[in-house]
Short mmCIF file of C-alpha atoms in Angstrom, two decimals:
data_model
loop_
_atom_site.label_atom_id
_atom_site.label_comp_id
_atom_site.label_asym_id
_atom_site.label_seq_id
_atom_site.Cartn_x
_atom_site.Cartn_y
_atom_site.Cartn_z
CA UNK P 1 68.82 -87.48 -203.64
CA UNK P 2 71.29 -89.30 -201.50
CA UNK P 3 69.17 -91.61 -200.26
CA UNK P 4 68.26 -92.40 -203.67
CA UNK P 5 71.91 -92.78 -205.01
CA UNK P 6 72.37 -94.95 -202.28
CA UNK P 7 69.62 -97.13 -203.23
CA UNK P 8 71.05 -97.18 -206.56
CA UNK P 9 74.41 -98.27 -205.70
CA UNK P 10 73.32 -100.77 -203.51
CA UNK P 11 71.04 -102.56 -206.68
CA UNK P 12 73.55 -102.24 -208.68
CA UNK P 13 75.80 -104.31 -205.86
CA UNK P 14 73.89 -106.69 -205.79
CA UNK P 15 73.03 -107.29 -209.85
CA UNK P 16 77.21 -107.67 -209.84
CA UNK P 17 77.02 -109.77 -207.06
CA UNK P 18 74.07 -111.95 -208.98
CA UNK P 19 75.98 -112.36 -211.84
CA UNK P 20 78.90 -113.56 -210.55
CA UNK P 21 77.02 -116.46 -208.74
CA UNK P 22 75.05 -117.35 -212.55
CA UNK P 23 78.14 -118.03 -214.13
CA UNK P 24 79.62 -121.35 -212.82
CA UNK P 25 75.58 -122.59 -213.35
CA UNK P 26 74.81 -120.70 -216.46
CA UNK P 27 73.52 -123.03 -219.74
CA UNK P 28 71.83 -121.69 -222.28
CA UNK P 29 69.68 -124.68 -224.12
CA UNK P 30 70.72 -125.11 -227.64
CA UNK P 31 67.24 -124.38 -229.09
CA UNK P 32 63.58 -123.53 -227.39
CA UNK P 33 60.17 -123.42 -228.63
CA UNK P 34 57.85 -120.81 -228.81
CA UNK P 35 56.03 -121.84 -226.33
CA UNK P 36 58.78 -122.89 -224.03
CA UNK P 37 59.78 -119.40 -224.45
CA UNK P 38 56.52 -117.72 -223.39
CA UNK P 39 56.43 -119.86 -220.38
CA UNK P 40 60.00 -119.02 -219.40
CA UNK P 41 59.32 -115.05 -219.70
CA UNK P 42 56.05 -115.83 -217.77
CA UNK P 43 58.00 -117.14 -215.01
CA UNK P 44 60.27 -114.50 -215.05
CA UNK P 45 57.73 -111.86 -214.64
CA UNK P 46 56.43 -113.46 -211.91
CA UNK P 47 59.57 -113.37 -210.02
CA UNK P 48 60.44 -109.91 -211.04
CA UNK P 49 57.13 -108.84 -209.50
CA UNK P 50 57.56 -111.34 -206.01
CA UNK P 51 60.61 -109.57 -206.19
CA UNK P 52 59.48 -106.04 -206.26
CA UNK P 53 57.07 -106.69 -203.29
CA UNK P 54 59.80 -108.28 -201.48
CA UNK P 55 61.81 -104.93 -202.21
CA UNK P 56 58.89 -102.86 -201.42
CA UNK P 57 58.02 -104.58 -198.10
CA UNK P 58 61.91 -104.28 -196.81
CA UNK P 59 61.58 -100.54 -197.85
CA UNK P 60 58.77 -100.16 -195.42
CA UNK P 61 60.86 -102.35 -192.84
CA UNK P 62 63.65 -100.09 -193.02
CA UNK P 63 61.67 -96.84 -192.54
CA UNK P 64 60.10 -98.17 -189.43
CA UNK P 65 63.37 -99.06 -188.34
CA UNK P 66 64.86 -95.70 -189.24
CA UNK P 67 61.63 -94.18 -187.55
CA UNK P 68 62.36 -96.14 -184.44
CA UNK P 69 66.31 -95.39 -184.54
CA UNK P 70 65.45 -91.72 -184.47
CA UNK P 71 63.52 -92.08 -181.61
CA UNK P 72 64.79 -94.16 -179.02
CA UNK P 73 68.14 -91.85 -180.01
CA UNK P 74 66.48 -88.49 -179.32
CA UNK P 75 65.08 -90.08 -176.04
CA UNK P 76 69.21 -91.45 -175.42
CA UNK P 77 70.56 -88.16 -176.28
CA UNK P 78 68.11 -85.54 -174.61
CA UNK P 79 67.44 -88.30 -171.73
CA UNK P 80 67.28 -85.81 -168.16
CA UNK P 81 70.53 -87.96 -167.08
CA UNK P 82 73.79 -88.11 -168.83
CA UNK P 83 74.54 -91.44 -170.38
CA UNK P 84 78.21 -93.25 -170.59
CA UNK P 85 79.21 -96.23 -172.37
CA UNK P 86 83.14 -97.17 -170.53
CA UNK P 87 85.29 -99.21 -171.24
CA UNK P 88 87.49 -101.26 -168.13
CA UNK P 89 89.94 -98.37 -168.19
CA UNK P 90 87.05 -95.87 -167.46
CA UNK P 91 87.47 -94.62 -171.38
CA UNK P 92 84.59 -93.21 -172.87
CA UNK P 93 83.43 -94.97 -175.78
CA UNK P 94 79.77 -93.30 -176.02
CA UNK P 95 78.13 -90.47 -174.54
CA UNK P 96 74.46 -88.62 -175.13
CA UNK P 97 73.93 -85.12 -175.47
CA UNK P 98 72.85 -84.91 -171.96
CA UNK P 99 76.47 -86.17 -170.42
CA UNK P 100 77.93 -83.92 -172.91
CA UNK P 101 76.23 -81.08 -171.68
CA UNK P 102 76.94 -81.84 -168.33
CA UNK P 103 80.81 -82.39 -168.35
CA UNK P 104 80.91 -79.25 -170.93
CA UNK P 105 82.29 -81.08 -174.44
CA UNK P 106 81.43 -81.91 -177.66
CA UNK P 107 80.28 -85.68 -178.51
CA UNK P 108 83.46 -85.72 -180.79
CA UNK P 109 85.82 -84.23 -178.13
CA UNK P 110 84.40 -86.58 -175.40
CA UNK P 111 85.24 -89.97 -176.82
CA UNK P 112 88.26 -91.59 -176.05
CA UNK P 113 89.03 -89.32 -172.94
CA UNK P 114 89.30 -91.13 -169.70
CA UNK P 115 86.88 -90.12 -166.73
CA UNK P 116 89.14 -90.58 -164.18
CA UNK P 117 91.80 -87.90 -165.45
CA UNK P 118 89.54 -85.06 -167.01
CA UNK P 119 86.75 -85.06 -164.63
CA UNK P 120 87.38 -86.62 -161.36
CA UNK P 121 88.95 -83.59 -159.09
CA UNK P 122 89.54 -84.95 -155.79
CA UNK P 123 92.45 -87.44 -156.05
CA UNK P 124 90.61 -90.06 -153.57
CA UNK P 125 87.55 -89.84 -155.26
CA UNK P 126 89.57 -90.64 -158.52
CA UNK P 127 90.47 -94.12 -156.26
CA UNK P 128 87.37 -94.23 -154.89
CA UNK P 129 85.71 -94.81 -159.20
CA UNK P 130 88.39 -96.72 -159.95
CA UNK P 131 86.98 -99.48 -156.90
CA UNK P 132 83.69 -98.91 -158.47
CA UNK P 133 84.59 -99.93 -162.11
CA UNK P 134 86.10 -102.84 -160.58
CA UNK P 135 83.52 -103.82 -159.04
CA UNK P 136 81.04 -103.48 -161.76
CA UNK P 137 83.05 -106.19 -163.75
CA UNK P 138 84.05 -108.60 -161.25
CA UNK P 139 80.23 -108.66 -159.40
CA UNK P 140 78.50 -107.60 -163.16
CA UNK P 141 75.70 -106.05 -161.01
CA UNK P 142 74.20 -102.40 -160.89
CA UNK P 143 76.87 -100.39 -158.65
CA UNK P 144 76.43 -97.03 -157.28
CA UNK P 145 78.86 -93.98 -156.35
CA UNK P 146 78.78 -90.80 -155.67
CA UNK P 147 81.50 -88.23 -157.25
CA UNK P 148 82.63 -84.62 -157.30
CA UNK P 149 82.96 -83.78 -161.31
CA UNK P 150 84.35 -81.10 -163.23
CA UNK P 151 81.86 -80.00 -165.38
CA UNK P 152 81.11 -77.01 -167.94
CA UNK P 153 83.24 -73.88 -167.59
CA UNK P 154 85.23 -75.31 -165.06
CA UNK P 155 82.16 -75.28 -162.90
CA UNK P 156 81.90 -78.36 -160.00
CA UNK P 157 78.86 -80.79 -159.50
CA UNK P 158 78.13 -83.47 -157.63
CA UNK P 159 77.03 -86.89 -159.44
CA UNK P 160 76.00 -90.28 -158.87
CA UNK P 161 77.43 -92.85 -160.83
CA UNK P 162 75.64 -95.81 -161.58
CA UNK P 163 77.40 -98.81 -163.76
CA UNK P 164 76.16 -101.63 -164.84
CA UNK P 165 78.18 -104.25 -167.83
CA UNK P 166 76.66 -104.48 -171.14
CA UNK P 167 75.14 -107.80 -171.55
CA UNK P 168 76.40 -108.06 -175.03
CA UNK P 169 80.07 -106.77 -174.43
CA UNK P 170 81.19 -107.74 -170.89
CA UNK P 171 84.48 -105.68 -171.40
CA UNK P 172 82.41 -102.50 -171.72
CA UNK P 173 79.51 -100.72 -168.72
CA UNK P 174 77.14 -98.23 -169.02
CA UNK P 175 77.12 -95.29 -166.52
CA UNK P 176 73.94 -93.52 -166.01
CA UNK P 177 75.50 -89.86 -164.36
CA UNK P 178 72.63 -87.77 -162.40
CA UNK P 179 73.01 -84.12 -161.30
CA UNK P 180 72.44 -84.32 -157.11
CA UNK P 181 73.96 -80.65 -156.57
CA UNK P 182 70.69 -79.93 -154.93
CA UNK P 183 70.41 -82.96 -152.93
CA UNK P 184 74.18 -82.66 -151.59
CA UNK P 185 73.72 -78.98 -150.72
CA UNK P 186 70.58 -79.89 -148.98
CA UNK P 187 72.37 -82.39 -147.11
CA UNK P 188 75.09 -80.08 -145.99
CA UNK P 189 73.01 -77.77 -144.78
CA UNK P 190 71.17 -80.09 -142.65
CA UNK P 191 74.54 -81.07 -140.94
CA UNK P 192 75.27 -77.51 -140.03
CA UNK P 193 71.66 -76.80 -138.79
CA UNK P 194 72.35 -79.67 -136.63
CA UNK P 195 75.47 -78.82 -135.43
CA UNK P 196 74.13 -75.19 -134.99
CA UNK P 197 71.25 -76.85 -133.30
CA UNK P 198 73.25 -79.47 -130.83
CA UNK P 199 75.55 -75.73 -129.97
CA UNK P 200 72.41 -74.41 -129.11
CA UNK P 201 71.30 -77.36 -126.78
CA UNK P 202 74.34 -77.17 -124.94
CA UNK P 203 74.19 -73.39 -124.40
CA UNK P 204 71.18 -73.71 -122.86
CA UNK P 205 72.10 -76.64 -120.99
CA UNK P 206 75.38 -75.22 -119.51
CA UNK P 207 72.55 -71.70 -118.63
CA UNK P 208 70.36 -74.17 -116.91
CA UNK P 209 72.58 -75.89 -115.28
CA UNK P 210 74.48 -72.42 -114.02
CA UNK P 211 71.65 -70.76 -113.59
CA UNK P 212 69.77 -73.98 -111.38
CA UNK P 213 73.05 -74.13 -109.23
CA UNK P 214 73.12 -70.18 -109.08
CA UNK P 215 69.03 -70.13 -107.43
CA UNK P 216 70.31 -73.36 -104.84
CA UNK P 217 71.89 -70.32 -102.27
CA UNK P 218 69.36 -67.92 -102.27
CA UNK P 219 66.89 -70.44 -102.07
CA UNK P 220 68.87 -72.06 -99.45
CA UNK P 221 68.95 -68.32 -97.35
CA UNK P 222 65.32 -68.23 -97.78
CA UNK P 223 64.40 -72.01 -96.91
CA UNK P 224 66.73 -71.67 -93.70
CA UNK P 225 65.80 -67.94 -92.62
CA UNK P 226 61.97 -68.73 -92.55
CA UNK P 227 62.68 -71.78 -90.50
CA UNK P 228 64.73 -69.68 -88.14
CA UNK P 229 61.83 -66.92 -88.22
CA UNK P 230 59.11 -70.26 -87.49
CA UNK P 231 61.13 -71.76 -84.57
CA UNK P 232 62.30 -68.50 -83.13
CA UNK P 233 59.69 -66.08 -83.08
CA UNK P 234 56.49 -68.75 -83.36
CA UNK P 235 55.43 -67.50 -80.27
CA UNK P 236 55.08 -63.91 -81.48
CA UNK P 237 53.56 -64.81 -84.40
CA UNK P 238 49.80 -65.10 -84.97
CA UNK P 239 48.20 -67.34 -87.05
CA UNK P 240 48.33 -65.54 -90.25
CA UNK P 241 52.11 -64.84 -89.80
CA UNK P 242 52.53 -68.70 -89.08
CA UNK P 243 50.75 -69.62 -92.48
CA UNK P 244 52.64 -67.31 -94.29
CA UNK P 245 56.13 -68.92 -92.96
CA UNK P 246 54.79 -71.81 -93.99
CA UNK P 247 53.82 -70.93 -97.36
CA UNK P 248 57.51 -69.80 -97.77
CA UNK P 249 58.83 -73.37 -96.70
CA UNK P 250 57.02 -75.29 -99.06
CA UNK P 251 57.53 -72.97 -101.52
CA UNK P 252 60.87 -73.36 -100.89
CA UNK P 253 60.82 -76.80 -100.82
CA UNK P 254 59.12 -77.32 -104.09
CA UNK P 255 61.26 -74.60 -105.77
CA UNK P 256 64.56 -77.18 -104.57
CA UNK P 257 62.74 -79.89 -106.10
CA UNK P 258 62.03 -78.57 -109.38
CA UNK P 259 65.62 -76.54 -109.60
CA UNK P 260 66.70 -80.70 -108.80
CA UNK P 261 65.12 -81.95 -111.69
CA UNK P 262 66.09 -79.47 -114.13
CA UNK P 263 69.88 -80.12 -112.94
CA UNK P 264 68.80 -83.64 -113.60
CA UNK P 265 67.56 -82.82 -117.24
CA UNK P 266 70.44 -80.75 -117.93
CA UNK P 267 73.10 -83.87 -116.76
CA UNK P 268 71.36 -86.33 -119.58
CA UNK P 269 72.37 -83.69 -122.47
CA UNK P 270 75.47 -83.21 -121.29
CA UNK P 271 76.80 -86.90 -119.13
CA UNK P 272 77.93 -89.44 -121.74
CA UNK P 273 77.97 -92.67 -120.05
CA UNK P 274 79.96 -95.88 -121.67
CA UNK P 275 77.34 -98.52 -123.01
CA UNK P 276 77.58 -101.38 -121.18
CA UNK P 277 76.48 -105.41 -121.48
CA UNK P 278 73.42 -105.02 -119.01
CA UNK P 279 71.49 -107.93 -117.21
CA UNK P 280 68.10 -105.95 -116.95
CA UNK P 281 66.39 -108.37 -114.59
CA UNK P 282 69.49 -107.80 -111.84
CA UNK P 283 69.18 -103.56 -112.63
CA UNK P 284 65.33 -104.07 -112.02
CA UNK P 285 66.00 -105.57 -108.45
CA UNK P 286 68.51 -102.84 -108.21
CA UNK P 287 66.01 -100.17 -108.69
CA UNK P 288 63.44 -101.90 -106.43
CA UNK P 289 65.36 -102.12 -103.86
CA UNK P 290 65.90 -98.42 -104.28
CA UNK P 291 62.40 -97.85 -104.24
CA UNK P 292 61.27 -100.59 -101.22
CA UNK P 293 60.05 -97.81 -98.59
CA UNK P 294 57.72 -96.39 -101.27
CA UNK P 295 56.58 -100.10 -101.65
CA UNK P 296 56.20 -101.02 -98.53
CA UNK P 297 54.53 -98.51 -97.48
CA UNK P 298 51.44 -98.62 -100.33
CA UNK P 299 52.10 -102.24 -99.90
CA UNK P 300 51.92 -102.64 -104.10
CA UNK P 301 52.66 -105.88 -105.53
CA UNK P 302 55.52 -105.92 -107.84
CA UNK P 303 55.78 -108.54 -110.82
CA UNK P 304 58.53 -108.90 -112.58
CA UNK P 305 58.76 -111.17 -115.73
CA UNK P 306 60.25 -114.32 -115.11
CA UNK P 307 62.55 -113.88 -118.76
CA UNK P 308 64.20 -110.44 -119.15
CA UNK P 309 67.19 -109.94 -121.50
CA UNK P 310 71.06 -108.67 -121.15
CA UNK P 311 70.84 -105.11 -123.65
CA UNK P 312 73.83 -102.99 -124.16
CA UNK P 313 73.01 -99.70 -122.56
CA UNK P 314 73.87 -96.85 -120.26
CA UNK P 315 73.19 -98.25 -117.64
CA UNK P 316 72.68 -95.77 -114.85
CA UNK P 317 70.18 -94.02 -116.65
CA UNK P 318 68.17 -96.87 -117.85
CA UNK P 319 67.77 -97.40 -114.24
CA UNK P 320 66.82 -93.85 -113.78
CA UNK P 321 63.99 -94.58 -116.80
CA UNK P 322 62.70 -97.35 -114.51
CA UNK P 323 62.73 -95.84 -111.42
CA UNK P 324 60.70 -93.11 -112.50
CA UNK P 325 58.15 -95.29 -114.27
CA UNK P 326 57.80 -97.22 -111.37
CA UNK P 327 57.47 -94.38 -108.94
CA UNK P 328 54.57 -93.36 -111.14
CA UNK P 329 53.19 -96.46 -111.12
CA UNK P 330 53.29 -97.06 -107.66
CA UNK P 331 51.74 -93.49 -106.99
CA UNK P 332 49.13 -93.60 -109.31
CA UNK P 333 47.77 -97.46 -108.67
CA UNK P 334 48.04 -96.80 -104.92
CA UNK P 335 45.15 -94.15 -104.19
CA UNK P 336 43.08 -95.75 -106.85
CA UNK P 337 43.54 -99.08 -105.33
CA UNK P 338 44.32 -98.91 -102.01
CA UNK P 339 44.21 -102.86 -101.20
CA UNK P 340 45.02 -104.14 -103.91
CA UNK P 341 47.62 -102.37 -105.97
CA UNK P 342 49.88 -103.66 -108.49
CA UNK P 343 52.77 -103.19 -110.80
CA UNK P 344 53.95 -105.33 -113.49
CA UNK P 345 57.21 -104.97 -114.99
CA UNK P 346 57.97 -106.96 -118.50
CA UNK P 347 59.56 -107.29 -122.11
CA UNK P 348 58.87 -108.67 -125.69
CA UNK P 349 61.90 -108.65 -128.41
CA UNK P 350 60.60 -106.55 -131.46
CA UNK P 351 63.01 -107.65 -134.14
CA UNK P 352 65.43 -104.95 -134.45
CA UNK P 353 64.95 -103.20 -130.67
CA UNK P 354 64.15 -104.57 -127.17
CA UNK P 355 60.95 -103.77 -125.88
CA UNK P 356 60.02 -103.00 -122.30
CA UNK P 357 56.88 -102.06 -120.37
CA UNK P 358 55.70 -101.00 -116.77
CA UNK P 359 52.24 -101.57 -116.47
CA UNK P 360 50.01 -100.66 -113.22
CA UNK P 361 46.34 -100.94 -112.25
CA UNK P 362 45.88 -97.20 -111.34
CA UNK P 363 43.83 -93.94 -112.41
CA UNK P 364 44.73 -94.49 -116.02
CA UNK P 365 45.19 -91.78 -118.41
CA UNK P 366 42.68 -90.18 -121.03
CA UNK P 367 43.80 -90.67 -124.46
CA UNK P 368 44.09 -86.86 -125.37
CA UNK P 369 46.68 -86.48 -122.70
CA UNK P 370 49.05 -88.68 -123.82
CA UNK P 371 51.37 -86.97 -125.83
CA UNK P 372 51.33 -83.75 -123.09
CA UNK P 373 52.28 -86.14 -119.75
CA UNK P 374 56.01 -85.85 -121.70
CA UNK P 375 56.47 -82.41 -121.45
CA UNK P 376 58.78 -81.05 -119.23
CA UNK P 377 56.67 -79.93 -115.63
CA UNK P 378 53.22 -81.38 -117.49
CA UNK P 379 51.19 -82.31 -114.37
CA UNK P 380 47.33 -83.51 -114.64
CA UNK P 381 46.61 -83.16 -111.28
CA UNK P 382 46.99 -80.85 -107.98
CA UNK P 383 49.78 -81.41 -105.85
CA UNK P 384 47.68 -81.75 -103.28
CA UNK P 385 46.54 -84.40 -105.15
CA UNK P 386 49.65 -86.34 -105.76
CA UNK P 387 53.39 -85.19 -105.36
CA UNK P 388 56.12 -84.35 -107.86
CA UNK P 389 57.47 -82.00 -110.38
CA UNK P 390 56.09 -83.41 -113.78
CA UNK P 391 59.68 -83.82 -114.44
CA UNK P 392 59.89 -87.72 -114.62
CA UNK P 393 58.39 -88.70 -117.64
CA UNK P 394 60.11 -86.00 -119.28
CA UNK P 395 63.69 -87.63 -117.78
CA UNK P 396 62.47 -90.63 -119.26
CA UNK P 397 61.89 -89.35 -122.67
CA UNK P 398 65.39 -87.79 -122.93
CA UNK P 399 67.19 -90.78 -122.14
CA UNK P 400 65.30 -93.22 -124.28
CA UNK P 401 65.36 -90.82 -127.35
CA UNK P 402 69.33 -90.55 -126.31
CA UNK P 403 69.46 -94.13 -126.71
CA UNK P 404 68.10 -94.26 -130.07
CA UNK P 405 64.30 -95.54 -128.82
CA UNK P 406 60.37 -94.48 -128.32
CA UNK P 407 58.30 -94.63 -125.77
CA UNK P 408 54.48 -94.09 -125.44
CA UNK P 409 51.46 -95.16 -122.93
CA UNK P 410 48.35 -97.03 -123.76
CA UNK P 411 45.93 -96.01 -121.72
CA UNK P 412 42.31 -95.10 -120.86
CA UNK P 413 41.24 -93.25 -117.63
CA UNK P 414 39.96 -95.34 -114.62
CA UNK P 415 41.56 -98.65 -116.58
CA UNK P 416 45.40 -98.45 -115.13
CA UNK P 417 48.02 -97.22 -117.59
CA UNK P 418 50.78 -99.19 -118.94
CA UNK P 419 54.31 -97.00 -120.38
CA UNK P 420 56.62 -99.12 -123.70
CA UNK P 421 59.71 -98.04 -124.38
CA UNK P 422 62.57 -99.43 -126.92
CA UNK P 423 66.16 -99.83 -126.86
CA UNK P 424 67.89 -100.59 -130.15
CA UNK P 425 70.03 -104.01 -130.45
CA UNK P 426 72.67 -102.41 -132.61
CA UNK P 427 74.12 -100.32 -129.46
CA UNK P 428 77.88 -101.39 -128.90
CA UNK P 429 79.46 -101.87 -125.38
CA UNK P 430 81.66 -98.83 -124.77
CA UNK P 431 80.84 -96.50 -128.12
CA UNK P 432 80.22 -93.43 -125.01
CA UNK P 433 83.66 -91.48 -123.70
CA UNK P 434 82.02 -89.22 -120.83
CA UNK P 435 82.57 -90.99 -117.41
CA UNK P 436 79.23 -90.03 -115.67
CA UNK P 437 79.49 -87.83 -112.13
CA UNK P 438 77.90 -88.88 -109.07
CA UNK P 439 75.42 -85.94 -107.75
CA UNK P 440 72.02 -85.08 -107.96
CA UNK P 441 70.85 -89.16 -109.72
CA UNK P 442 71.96 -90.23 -106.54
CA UNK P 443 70.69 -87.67 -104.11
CA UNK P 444 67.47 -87.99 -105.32
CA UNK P 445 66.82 -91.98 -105.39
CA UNK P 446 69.62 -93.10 -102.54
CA UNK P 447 67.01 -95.06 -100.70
CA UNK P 448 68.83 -93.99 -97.59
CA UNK P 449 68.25 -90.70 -97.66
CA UNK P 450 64.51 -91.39 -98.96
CA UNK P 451 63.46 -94.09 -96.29
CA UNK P 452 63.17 -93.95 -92.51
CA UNK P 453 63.79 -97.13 -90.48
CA UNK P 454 61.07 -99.15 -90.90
CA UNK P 455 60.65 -103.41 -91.42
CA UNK P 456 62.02 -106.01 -93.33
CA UNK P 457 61.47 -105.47 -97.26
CA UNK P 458 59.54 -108.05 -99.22
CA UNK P 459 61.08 -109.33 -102.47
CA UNK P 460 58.88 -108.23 -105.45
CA UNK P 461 57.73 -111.44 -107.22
CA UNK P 462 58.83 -112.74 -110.10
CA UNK P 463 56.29 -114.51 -112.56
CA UNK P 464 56.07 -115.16 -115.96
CA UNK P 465 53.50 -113.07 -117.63
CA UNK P 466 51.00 -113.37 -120.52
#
């Protein structure tokens, strides 16, 4: 019934409005014929009827319109995020139901009420949307922020705002508002599993490295009494009693070693040294020189890539990372190749991080091991075999993954092995506070202490390579 009234009114508007335009142009002819007549009602019927399917086809506009209305507004209204229309002054203009339901107001109670001073709680987050509605109209691009609201029944959530200006009205924005409660809480407790995590790591840092430095003096007792007991007595012992003694020294020995590398472990977790602007071709001369007695001695050729770059770094234990890779290199290329072998040393920049690589020509390494070699104590062979802890390539690992990078081998056994690692570019000179302690890095790779007295050292080479 009202939509008929309405239909009613509106004809009659516009017979009034008909009317009014006839007169200035109405004239009525004095006289017509009878035919003149018929022909004038005929063409007046005509019309009448044009008209009616005129009427009838904007009828049938109008309810498709109507239909379409009704739908894009349910899809507005019960749309899964709330939907704002502001105004520069963060007033809102619009809302759906869904924004509604989420700030805990009627439609009618919601308009005209600023965001900023009935929903915004924290007083720098109320700064913090006023910098984003700014933004939105100078830039008149999509902008994003994330909020703490007041919401139904005084209840908090957090929300992401994201404004865009209308096309059509550049002095109003619409702000889409989703619900990321979940996302935020998620988020949060990630960051205290990681901090209960990193309190972990250093609890059992600080018992390894107490517990390493508490085994060094009994150890010590035992490594020193059986080497009395050898040189004192060796003439009462027999043979068996000689192995034995023995046995207990390089037990002892090996039990030092391995109590060394776990203090060494342990120091990576918990020495922070300042990044610093490093030239990586002088720290790789550095370490060789560290290293010549092993060198000389399995007389390995050494290349070094002619171009190496300047990284920001820590750079004592970068040179620890090389050391150990070459060590391994050198050992495992030497027995495989005993004339012949050889150790190259190079780099490639990979966009975003610095990529190194010590390659040798040694026993190689089977692809299923791969991942295992990097596991603290991981050995693949008998240490009769070859010497060593396993603890190296584990070292390694830690201080690359402490620097942000990766490392891997490609590798096949019999066909040499060759170790990448990465160092990020984004690292900035000085960002670490810890001042690192001289100790056990230097005890165990002061080529002093490592080499006897033995010839003149030959300079590795230094080549370009493929």
């Amino acid at each position: 019934m009202e939509k008929k009234k309405r239909e009613l009114e509106g004809a009659d508007g516009l017979r009034k409005k008909a009317e009014e335009r006839l007169k200035p142009k109405q004239a009525v002819p004095e006289k017509m014929s009878e035919l003149e007549t018929l022909e004038l009602v005929q063409e007046l019927r005509v019309h009448q009827i044009e008209l009616e399917m005129q009427n009838e086809e904007l009828r049938r506009t109008q309810a498709v319109v109507e239909e379409s209305r009704a739908k894009y507004s349910d899809l507005y209204d019960f749309a899964p995020v709330g939907y704002l229309t502001l105004n520069r002054q963060g007033v809102i203009l619009e809302a759906n139901l869904t924004a509604c339901s989420k700030l805990g107001k009627e439609r009618s109670l919601l308009i005209s009420i600023t965001l900023f001073t009935n929903f915004i709680i924290k007083k720098e987050e109320k700064d913090l949307f006023y910098q984003h509605l700014r933004k939105v109209f100078e830039a008149k691009s999509l902008e994003t922020c994330e909020l703490e609201l007041k919401g139904k029944g005084n209840t908090k959530f957090y929300a992401q705002l994201e404004s865009i200006v209308v096309k059509d009205n550049l002095s109003q924005c619409r702000t889409a508002i989703t619900d990321i409660t979940e996302r935020k809480r998620a988020e949060e407790q990630l960051v205290q599993e990681k901090e209960n995590l990193e309190k972990v790591n250093l609890e059992l840092d600080s018992f390894v490295y107490t517990a390493s430095h508490d085994l060094r003096a009994p150890l010590r007792s035992i490594a020193s009494f059986s080497y009395f007991l050898l040189q004192d007595c060796r003439d009462k012992l027999n043979e068996q009693g000689k192995h034995y003694l023995d046995k207990i020294q390089n037990s002892s020995k090996r039990m030092n070693q391995l109590i060394e590398d776990l203090l060494v472990l342990s120091r990576i977790s918990r020495i922070k040294n300042p990044y610093d602007l490093v030239d990586i071709k002088e720290l790789i001369r550095d370490v060789i020189k560290r290293i010549e007695f092993d060198i000389r001695e399995t007389k390995t050729e050494v290349v070094i890539q002619k171009h190496m770059p300047q990284i920001v770094c820590d750079r004592i234990k970068i040179a620890e990372v090389f050391v150990n890779l070459l060590n391994n290199a050198i050992k495992f290329s030497s027995k495989e190749n005993p004339s012949r072998p050889r150790v190259e040393v190079g780099y490639s920049d990979e966009n975003r991080f610095h990529q190194f690589f010590v390659k040798d020509n040694g026993i190689g390494i089977d692809p299923a091991q791969h991942e295992q070699i990097f596991g603290l104590f991981k050995r693949l062979h008998k240490r009769s075999e070859y010497e060593g802890t396993g603890a190296g390539l584990s070292i390694v690992k830690r201080v690359v993954a402490d620097h942000g990078g990766k490392i891997w081998v490609e590798s096949e056994f019999g066909k040499g092995a060759a170790f990448f690692f990465t160092i990020p570019k984004n690292l900035k000179v000085g960002t670490r506070s810890d001042v690192f302690e001289q100790g056990i890095f230097a005890r165990k790779f002061n080529p002093v202490l490592r080499q006897a007295q033995c010839g003149e050292f030959v300079e590795p080479r230094v080549e370009g390579l493929p």
